[in-house]
Amino acid sequence: MDKILVHGGRRLRGSVKISGSKNSALPILAATLLTKEPCTISRVPDLSDIHYMLTILSELGCEVERASGTVQIRAEKILTHAPYDIVRKMRASVCILGPLLGREHEATVSLPGGCVIGDRPIDLHLRGFEALGAAVKVSGGNVKVLAPHLKGARISLRSNFGSTVLGTGNVMMAAVLAEGVTVIDGAAEEPEVVDLANFLIAMGAKIEGAGTRSITIEGVKELHGAEHEVIPDRIEAGTFLAAGAISGDEVTVSRVIPAHLESVTGLLSKAGFEILSNGSQVTIRPGSKRVALKIDAVPYPGFPTDMQAQMCALMATTEGISVVSDHVFPHRFMHVAEMKRMGADIELQGGTAVIKGVSQLGGAPVMASDLRASAALVLAGLQADGITEVNRVYHIDRGYESIDEKLNELGAEIERVKA
Ligand code: EPZ
């Protein structure tokens, strides 16, 4: 397994082009199952999670062609049972259930395993499918949904942790071909849900209210092919802004949608940094004084859970006491133990990390665990004295296109060691 060596103490300066959003591209690629006609999706990031999704679609019978960031998909004749081994590797593959149900009225996938950030149930997805008339059967580690006739319904996707992002997308994709009107209450408001809705609308779906808590879908007979460019990755952009905060003189992220970053840039300016927004660019510079914060990760438009670990890395070297809680994934603190190996002073109290800022972290061998925790360890390594060795780098490659190369272009000194 590859590892990344981060030589700490280099200052970052410059501009980095942000890739298309992983969390938008994955459900949009799945949505191409809803039509027999060809679809063209552009600005698809080159990530292992995307590769897994394209492999699943090919195994289902789709013709898939990829040329750099553009993917052509044609789902003329498709199977309805995804291959177990690949689905197990990526939880997001659960989002093929909705389109398969919508188009073929049945689907079988392996139940997504839990992962380090917590139990990853899909009860809300299944409740939505049942409301549309599907029968759900769980056996042998697989979930099978069957609906000879899909009928629009009123569905609530609220949970104790807010709504469900992929669940909202899944139910939307099953409802677009159902008979009659579906109303999703307690829908996720994330930009990735809006991007998926816009693609479905381009395919001929009738959807209103995406981006709000209530989405209304009027079922249509069939959908046609469409072209779509994926929105920029707000979490990749936030990660680079956090890198600029931790160890930058002036870092600009380009090709972004600043409105999608407001909760992140708002928090960074509260933390004492200067944020400048100009068209599709956002720049971060050091301010006069760093400020310790109370941070609550909540559903959009609040501060995103996918940026929580990166902010822990910043607060670890911010003088004062910071308190970070994750209300979406309360156990998403695998990065804490690793940051403590680097000298961070962090105490976990249930779903909250109490961080006492230290002036300097020290390089150490650390273990990547999930996608965002791994990125946070690289960021911590930028500030640390000496070399930080981040192992199991495949976690990072799931969600970041060449993060080491992009950071090196900003002045970091990061080596990727092929194991
Ligand atoms: C999406 O996951 C993202 N992944 C995650 O990003 C992100 O952290 C998450 O949304 C929250 O924003 C993709 O879009 C591919 P949820 P998703 O269903 O949709 C509970 C990353 O780093 N829940 O919105 O799977 C669940 O346990 C990844 O890029 C239920 O209880 O997350 C969690 O506490 C990590 N029942 C909360 O809701 C359900 O049926 C939010 O989960 C579904 C979810």
PDB file of C-alpha atoms in Angstrom, residues 94-239:
ATOM      1  CA  VAL A  94     -26.388   1.877  -2.656  1.00  0.00           C
ATOM      2  CA  CYS A  95     -27.544   4.716  -4.929  1.00  0.00           C
ATOM      3  CA  ILE A  96     -28.093   2.299  -7.827  1.00  0.00           C
ATOM      4  CA  LEU A  97     -31.141   0.920  -5.993  1.00  0.00           C
ATOM      5  CA  GLY A  98     -33.363   3.899  -6.836  1.00  0.00           C
ATOM      6  CA  PRO A  99     -32.722   4.035 -10.597  1.00  0.00           C
ATOM      7  CA  LEU A 100     -32.896   0.234 -10.992  1.00  0.00           C
ATOM      8  CA  LEU A 101     -36.207   0.246  -9.120  1.00  0.00           C
ATOM      9  CA  GLY A 102     -37.501   3.150 -11.195  1.00  0.00           C
ATOM     10  CA  ARG A 103     -36.542   1.589 -14.512  1.00  0.00           C
ATOM     11  CA  GLU A 104     -36.688  -2.209 -13.987  1.00  0.00           C
ATOM     12  CA  HIS A 105     -38.960  -2.316 -10.925  1.00  0.00           C
ATOM     13  CA  GLU A 106     -36.455  -4.495  -9.065  1.00  0.00           C
ATOM     14  CA  ALA A 107     -32.910  -4.279  -7.724  1.00  0.00           C
ATOM     15  CA  THR A 108     -30.543  -6.274  -5.549  1.00  0.00           C
ATOM     16  CA  VAL A 109     -27.361  -4.956  -3.924  1.00  0.00           C
ATOM     17  CA  SER A 110     -25.279  -6.091  -0.993  1.00  0.00           C
ATOM     18  CA  LEU A 111     -26.082  -4.248   2.200  1.00  0.00           C
ATOM     19  CA  PRO A 112     -23.421  -1.551   2.618  1.00  0.00           C
ATOM     20  CA  GLY A 113     -21.059  -2.488   5.428  1.00  0.00           C
ATOM     21  CA  GLY A 114     -20.446  -0.126   8.301  1.00  0.00           C
ATOM     22  CA  CYS A 115     -17.283   1.902   8.123  1.00  0.00           C
ATOM     23  CA  VAL A 116     -14.942   3.744  10.456  1.00  0.00           C
ATOM     24  CA  ILE A 117     -17.088   6.876  10.546  1.00  0.00           C
ATOM     25  CA  GLY A 118     -19.995   4.949  11.961  1.00  0.00           C
ATOM     26  CA  ASP A 119     -22.864   2.602  11.269  1.00  0.00           C
ATOM     27  CA  ARG A 120     -24.180   3.430   7.813  1.00  0.00           C
ATOM     28  CA  PRO A 121     -27.836   2.289   7.859  1.00  0.00           C
ATOM     29  CA  ILE A 122     -30.106   2.586   4.809  1.00  0.00           C
ATOM     30  CA  ASP A 123     -33.416   2.242   6.659  1.00  0.00           C
ATOM     31  CA  LEU A 124     -34.621   5.634   5.366  1.00  0.00           C
ATOM     32  CA  HIS A 125     -33.838   4.659   1.758  1.00  0.00           C
ATOM     33  CA  LEU A 126     -35.834   1.430   2.204  1.00  0.00           C
ATOM     34  CA  ARG A 127     -38.704   3.224   3.947  1.00  0.00           C
ATOM     35  CA  GLY A 128     -38.918   5.549   0.944  1.00  0.00           C
ATOM     36  CA  PHE A 129     -39.012   2.646  -1.513  1.00  0.00           C
ATOM     37  CA  GLU A 130     -41.718   0.888   0.535  1.00  0.00           C
ATOM     38  CA  ALA A 131     -43.811   4.067   0.524  1.00  0.00           C
ATOM     39  CA  LEU A 132     -43.626   3.978  -3.299  1.00  0.00           C
ATOM     40  CA  GLY A 133     -45.024   0.415  -3.243  1.00  0.00           C
ATOM     41  CA  ALA A 134     -41.847  -1.668  -3.176  1.00  0.00           C
ATOM     42  CA  ALA A 135     -41.421  -4.865  -1.182  1.00  0.00           C
ATOM     43  CA  VAL A 136     -38.041  -4.980   0.588  1.00  0.00           C
ATOM     44  CA  LYS A 137     -36.302  -8.246   1.467  1.00  0.00           C
ATOM     45  CA  VAL A 138     -32.980  -8.496   3.292  1.00  0.00           C
ATOM     46  CA  SER A 139     -31.261 -11.874   3.104  1.00  0.00           C
ATOM     47  CA  GLY A 140     -27.742 -13.234   2.857  1.00  0.00           C
ATOM     48  CA  GLY A 141     -26.233  -9.772   3.242  1.00  0.00           C
ATOM     49  CA  ASN A 142     -28.197  -8.524   0.235  1.00  0.00           C
ATOM     50  CA  VAL A 143     -31.143  -6.201   0.049  1.00  0.00           C
ATOM     51  CA  LYS A 144     -33.700  -6.842  -2.709  1.00  0.00           C
ATOM     52  CA  VAL A 145     -36.387  -4.314  -3.627  1.00  0.00           C
ATOM     53  CA  LEU A 146     -39.282  -5.305  -5.867  1.00  0.00           C
ATOM     54  CA  ALA A 147     -42.113  -3.050  -7.090  1.00  0.00           C
ATOM     55  CA  PRO A 148     -44.294  -4.285  -9.962  1.00  0.00           C
ATOM     56  CA  HIS A 149     -46.024  -0.921  -9.762  1.00  0.00           C
ATOM     57  CA  LEU A 150     -44.480   2.289  -8.357  1.00  0.00           C
ATOM     58  CA  LYS A 151     -47.015   4.825  -7.114  1.00  0.00           C
ATOM     59  CA  GLY A 152     -46.199   8.362  -5.919  1.00  0.00           C
ATOM     60  CA  ALA A 153     -46.471   8.946  -2.150  1.00  0.00           C
ATOM     61  CA  ARG A 154     -45.663  11.407   0.619  1.00  0.00           C
ATOM     62  CA  ILE A 155     -42.383  10.339   2.265  1.00  0.00           C
ATOM     63  CA  SER A 156     -40.448  11.710   5.267  1.00  0.00           C
ATOM     64  CA  LEU A 157     -36.665  11.207   5.264  1.00  0.00           C
ATOM     65  CA  ARG A 158     -36.003  12.880   8.615  1.00  0.00           C
ATOM     66  CA  SER A 159     -33.646  11.066  11.017  1.00  0.00           C
ATOM     67  CA  ASN A 160     -32.123  11.932  14.390  1.00  0.00           C
ATOM     68  CA  PHE A 161     -29.058  13.016  12.429  1.00  0.00           C
ATOM     69  CA  GLY A 162     -30.798  15.297   9.972  1.00  0.00           C
ATOM     70  CA  SER A 163     -31.805  13.954   6.577  1.00  0.00           C
ATOM     71  CA  THR A 164     -30.038  11.460   4.303  1.00  0.00           C
ATOM     72  CA  VAL A 165     -28.167  12.766   1.267  1.00  0.00           C
ATOM     73  CA  LEU A 166     -27.955   9.554  -0.775  1.00  0.00           C
ATOM     74  CA  GLY A 167     -31.372   8.508   0.550  1.00  0.00           C
ATOM     75  CA  THR A 168     -32.931  11.675  -0.865  1.00  0.00           C
ATOM     76  CA  GLY A 169     -31.249  10.980  -4.203  1.00  0.00           C
ATOM     77  CA  ASN A 170     -32.283   7.320  -4.183  1.00  0.00           C
ATOM     78  CA  VAL A 171     -35.946   8.051  -3.494  1.00  0.00           C
ATOM     79  CA  MET A 172     -35.942  10.845  -6.081  1.00  0.00           C
ATOM     80  CA  MET A 173     -34.549   8.442  -8.709  1.00  0.00           C
ATOM     81  CA  ALA A 174     -37.205   5.815  -7.922  1.00  0.00           C
ATOM     82  CA  ALA A 175     -40.029   8.405  -7.967  1.00  0.00           C
ATOM     83  CA  VAL A 176     -39.263  10.102 -11.305  1.00  0.00           C
ATOM     84  CA  LEU A 177     -40.839   7.154 -13.222  1.00  0.00           C
ATOM     85  CA  ALA A 178     -43.527   6.316 -10.629  1.00  0.00           C
ATOM     86  CA  GLU A 179     -47.192   6.936 -11.366  1.00  0.00           C
ATOM     87  CA  GLY A 180     -48.428  10.183  -9.838  1.00  0.00           C
ATOM     88  CA  VAL A 181     -46.866  12.710  -7.465  1.00  0.00           C
ATOM     89  CA  THR A 182     -44.269  12.066  -4.746  1.00  0.00           C
ATOM     90  CA  VAL A 183     -43.473  14.586  -2.010  1.00  0.00           C
ATOM     91  CA  ILE A 184     -40.266  14.072  -0.024  1.00  0.00           C
ATOM     92  CA  ASP A 185     -40.440  15.839   3.347  1.00  0.00           C
ATOM     93  CA  GLY A 186     -37.271  16.318   5.384  1.00  0.00           C
ATOM     94  CA  ALA A 187     -35.216  16.064   2.177  1.00  0.00           C
ATOM     95  CA  ALA A 188     -31.458  16.710   2.272  1.00  0.00           C
ATOM     96  CA  GLU A 189     -30.618  20.224   1.008  1.00  0.00           C
ATOM     97  CA  GLU A 190     -27.016  19.559  -0.075  1.00  0.00           C
ATOM     98  CA  PRO A 191     -25.832  21.042  -3.435  1.00  0.00           C
ATOM     99  CA  GLU A 192     -25.153  17.489  -4.621  1.00  0.00           C
ATOM    100  CA  VAL A 193     -28.895  16.706  -4.292  1.00  0.00           C
ATOM    101  CA  VAL A 194     -29.657  19.816  -6.378  1.00  0.00           C
ATOM    102  CA  ASP A 195     -27.085  18.768  -8.999  1.00  0.00           C
ATOM    103  CA  LEU A 196     -28.671  15.314  -9.265  1.00  0.00           C
ATOM    104  CA  ALA A 197     -32.150  16.875  -9.580  1.00  0.00           C
ATOM    105  CA  ASN A 198     -30.885  19.169 -12.348  1.00  0.00           C
ATOM    106  CA  PHE A 199     -29.516  16.176 -14.260  1.00  0.00           C
ATOM    107  CA  LEU A 200     -32.810  14.289 -13.848  1.00  0.00           C
ATOM    108  CA  ILE A 201     -34.718  17.368 -15.056  1.00  0.00           C
ATOM    109  CA  ALA A 202     -32.402  17.517 -18.112  1.00  0.00           C
ATOM    110  CA  MET A 203     -33.441  13.871 -18.736  1.00  0.00           C
ATOM    111  CA  GLY A 204     -37.114  14.949 -18.727  1.00  0.00           C
ATOM    112  CA  ALA A 205     -38.032  14.445 -15.061  1.00  0.00           C
ATOM    113  CA  LYS A 206     -40.459  16.826 -13.346  1.00  0.00           C
ATOM    114  CA  ILE A 207     -38.903  17.894 -10.014  1.00  0.00           C
ATOM    115  CA  GLU A 208     -39.475  21.011  -7.895  1.00  0.00           C
ATOM    116  CA  GLY A 209     -37.976  22.112  -4.587  1.00  0.00           C
ATOM    117  CA  ALA A 210     -34.553  20.416  -4.771  1.00  0.00           C
ATOM    118  CA  GLY A 211     -32.291  22.224  -2.302  1.00  0.00           C
ATOM    119  CA  THR A 212     -35.152  22.740   0.147  1.00  0.00           C
ATOM    120  CA  ARG A 213     -36.572  20.386   2.795  1.00  0.00           C
ATOM    121  CA  SER A 214     -39.510  19.522   0.560  1.00  0.00           C
ATOM    122  CA  ILE A 215     -39.095  18.073  -2.950  1.00  0.00           C
ATOM    123  CA  THR A 216     -42.058  17.375  -5.253  1.00  0.00           C
ATOM    124  CA  ILE A 217     -41.707  14.884  -8.110  1.00  0.00           C
ATOM    125  CA  GLU A 218     -44.355  14.301 -10.765  1.00  0.00           C
ATOM    126  CA  GLY A 219     -43.768  10.879 -12.330  1.00  0.00           C
ATOM    127  CA  VAL A 220     -43.310  10.678 -16.128  1.00  0.00           C
ATOM    128  CA  LYS A 221     -43.492   7.720 -18.536  1.00  0.00           C
ATOM    129  CA  GLU A 222     -39.837   7.643 -19.530  1.00  0.00           C
ATOM    130  CA  LEU A 223     -36.630   9.665 -19.469  1.00  0.00           C
ATOM    131  CA  HIS A 224     -34.279  10.463 -22.360  1.00  0.00           C
ATOM    132  CA  GLY A 225     -30.493  10.867 -22.554  1.00  0.00           C
ATOM    133  CA  ALA A 226     -28.861  14.126 -21.451  1.00  0.00           C
ATOM    134  CA  GLU A 227     -25.553  15.914 -21.029  1.00  0.00           C
ATOM    135  CA  HIS A 228     -24.436  17.343 -17.683  1.00  0.00           C
ATOM    136  CA  GLU A 229     -21.394  18.950 -16.090  1.00  0.00           C
ATOM    137  CA  VAL A 230     -20.860  17.995 -12.433  1.00  0.00           C
ATOM    138  CA  ILE A 231     -20.602  20.853  -9.896  1.00  0.00           C
ATOM    139  CA  PRO A 232     -17.220  21.556  -8.271  1.00  0.00           C
ATOM    140  CA  ASP A 233     -16.245  19.601  -5.169  1.00  0.00           C
ATOM    141  CA  ARG A 234     -16.970  21.894  -2.207  1.00  0.00           C
ATOM    142  CA  ILE A 235     -15.205  19.517   0.203  1.00  0.00           C
ATOM    143  CA  GLU A 236     -12.012  19.372  -1.858  1.00  0.00           C
ATOM    144  CA  ALA A 237     -12.147  23.185  -2.046  1.00  0.00           C
ATOM    145  CA  GLY A 238     -12.693  23.424   1.722  1.00  0.00           C
ATOM    146  CA  THR A 239      -9.799  21.037   2.321  1.00  0.00           C
TER     147      THR A 239
END
